[in-house]
mmCIF file of C-alpha atoms in Angstrom:
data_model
loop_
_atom_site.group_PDB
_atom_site.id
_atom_site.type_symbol
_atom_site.label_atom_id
_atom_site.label_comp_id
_atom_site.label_asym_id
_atom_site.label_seq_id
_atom_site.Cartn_x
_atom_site.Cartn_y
_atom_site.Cartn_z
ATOM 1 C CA UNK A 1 81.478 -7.896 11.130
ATOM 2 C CA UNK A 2 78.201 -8.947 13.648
ATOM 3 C CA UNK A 3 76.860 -5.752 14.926
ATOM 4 C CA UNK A 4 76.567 -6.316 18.811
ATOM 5 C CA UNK A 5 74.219 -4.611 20.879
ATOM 6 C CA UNK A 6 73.960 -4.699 24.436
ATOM 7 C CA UNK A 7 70.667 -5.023 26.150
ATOM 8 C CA UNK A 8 71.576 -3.695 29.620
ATOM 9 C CA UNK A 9 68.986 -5.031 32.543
ATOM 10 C CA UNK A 10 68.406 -3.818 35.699
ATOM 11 C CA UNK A 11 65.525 -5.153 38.180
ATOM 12 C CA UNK A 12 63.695 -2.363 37.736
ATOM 13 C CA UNK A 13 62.210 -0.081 40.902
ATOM 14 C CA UNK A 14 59.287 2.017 41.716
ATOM 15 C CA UNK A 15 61.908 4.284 42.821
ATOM 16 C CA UNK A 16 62.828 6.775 39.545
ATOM 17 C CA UNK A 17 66.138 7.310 41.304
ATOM 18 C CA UNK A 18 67.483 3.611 40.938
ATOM 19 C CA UNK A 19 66.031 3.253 37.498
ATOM 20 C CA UNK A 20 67.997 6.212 36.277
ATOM 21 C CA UNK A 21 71.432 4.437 37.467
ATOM 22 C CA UNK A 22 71.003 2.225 34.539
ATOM 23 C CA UNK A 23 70.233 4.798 31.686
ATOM 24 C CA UNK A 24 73.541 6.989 33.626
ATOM 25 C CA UNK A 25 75.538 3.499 32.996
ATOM 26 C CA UNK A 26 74.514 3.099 29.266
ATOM 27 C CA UNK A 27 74.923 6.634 28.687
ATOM 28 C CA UNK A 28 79.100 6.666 29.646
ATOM 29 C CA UNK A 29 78.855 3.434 27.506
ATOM 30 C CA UNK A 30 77.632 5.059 24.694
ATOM 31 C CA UNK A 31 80.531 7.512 25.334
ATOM 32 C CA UNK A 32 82.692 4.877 25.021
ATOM 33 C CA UNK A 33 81.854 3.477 21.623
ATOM 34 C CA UNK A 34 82.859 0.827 21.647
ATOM 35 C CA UNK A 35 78.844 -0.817 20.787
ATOM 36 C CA UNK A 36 77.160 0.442 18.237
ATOM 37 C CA UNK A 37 73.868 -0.429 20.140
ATOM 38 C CA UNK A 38 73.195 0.172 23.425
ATOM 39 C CA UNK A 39 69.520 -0.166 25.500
ATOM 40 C CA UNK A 40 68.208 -0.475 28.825
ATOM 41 C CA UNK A 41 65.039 -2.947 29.862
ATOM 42 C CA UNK A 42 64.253 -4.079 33.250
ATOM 43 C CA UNK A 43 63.600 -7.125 34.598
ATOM 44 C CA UNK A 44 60.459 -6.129 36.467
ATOM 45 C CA UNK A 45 58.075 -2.763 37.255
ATOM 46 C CA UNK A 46 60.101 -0.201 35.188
ATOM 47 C CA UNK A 47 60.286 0.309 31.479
ATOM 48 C CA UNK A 48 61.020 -0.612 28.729
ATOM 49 C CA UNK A 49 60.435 -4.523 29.301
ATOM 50 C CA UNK A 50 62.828 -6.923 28.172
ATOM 51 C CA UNK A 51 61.135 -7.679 24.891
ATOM 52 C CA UNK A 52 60.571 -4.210 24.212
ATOM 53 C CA UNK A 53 64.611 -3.394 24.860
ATOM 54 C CA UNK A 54 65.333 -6.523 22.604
ATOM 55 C CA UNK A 55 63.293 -5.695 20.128
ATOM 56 C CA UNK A 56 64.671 -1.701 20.334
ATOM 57 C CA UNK A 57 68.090 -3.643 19.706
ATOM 58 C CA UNK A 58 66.917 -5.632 16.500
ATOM 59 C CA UNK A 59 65.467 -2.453 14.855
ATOM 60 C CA UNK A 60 68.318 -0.835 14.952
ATOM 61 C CA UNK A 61 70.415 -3.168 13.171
ATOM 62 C CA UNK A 62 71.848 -5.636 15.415
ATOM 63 C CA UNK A 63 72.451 -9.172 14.919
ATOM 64 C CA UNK A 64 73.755 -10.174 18.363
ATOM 65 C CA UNK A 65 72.525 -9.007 21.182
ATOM 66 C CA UNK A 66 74.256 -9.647 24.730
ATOM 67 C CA UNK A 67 71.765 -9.406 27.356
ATOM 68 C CA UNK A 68 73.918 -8.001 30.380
ATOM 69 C CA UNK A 69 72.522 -7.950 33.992
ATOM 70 C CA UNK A 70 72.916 -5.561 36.294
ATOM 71 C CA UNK A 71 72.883 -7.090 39.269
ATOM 72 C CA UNK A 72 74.784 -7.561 41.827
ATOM 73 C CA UNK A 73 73.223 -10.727 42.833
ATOM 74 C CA UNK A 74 70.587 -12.076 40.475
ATOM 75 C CA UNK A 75 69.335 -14.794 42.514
ATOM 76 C CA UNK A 76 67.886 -18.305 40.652
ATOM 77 C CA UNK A 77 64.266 -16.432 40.203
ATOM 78 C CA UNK A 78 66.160 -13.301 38.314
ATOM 79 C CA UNK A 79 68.964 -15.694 36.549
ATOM 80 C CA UNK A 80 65.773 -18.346 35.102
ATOM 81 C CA UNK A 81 63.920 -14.924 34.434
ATOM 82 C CA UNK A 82 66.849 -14.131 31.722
ATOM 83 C CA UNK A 83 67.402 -16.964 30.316
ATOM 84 C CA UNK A 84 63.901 -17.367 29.465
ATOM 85 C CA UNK A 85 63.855 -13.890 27.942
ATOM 86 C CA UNK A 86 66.353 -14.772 26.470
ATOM 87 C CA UNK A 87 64.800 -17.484 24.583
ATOM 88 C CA UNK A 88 61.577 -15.838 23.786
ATOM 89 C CA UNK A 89 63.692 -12.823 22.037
ATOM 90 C CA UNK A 90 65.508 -15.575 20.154
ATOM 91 C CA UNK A 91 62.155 -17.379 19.387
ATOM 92 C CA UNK A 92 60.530 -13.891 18.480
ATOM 93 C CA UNK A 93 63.478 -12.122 16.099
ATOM 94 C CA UNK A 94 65.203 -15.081 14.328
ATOM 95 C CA UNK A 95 67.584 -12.943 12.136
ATOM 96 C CA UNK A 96 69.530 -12.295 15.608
ATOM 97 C CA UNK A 97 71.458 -14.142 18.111
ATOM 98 C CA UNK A 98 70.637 -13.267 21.757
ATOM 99 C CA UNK A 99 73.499 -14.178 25.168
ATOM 100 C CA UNK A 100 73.290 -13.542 28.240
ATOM 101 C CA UNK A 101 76.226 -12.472 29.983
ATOM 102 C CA UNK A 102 77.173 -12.870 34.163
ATOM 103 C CA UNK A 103 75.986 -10.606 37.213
ATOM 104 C CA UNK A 104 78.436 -8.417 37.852
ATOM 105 C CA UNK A 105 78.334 -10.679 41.434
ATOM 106 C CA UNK A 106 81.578 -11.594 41.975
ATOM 107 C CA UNK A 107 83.817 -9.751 39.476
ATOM 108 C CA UNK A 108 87.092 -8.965 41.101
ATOM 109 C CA UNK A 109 86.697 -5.556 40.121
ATOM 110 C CA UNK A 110 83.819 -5.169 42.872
ATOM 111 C CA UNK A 111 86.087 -5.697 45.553
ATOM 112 C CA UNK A 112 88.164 -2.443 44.612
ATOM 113 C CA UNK A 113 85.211 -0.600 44.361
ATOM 114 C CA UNK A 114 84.083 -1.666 47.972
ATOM 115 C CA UNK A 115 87.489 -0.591 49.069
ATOM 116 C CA UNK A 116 87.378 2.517 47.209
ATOM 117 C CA UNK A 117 83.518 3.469 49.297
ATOM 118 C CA UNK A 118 85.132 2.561 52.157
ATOM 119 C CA UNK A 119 88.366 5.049 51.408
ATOM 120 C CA UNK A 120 85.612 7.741 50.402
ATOM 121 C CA UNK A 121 83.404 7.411 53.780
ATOM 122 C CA UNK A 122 86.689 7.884 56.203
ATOM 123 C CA UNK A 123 87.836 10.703 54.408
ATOM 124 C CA UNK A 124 84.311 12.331 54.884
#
């Protein structure tokens, strides 16, 4: 079988704090184990880059690698942004295939977590 990686993406902050959500969510992934291969890049500021993350990916064996955002919203800039990344990793480490998967944006699964912040905040 393909070993599949994912490459997870965040924007990327000056603020340590919001950069650190996305090594927290690939660290319960890795709990999960359900990828072999999992690393964090960010889009912008923060690293590792994009390339570097891809290339992290490659080294350690994979052959696919799903590129999954972390946004919320990605916007055209941010969504353009990945898919050209996604073409120079695919340009730069033929042996691999490289996808890009959705923003979380409108996943129904969003709207229970809204609800269940909302449930948290009244009960203090």
């Amino acid at each position: 079988s393909m070993t599949t990686a994912l490459l997870l993406i965040a924007h990327g902050s000056r603020n340590p704090e919001a950069n650190e959500d996305l090594a927290h969510v690939a660290r319960e992934l890795r709990r999960r184990d359900l990828y072999p291969i999992i690393e964090i890049a960010y889009l912008e500021i923060a690293q590792p880059t994009i390339p570097e993350g891809g290339r992290r990916c490659v080294e350690a064996g994979a052959r696919r690698v799903i590129l999954v955002p972390y946004f919320l919203s990605p916007g055209v800039h941010a969504r353009d942004d990945l898919q050209a990344h996604r073409d120079q990793l695919a340009a730069a480490h033929a042996e691999a295939e490289f996808l890009v998967a959705e923003p979380l944006g409108r996943h129904p699964l969003l709207i229970e977590i809204v609800l269940e912040r909302a449930r948290q905040a009244s009960r203090g």
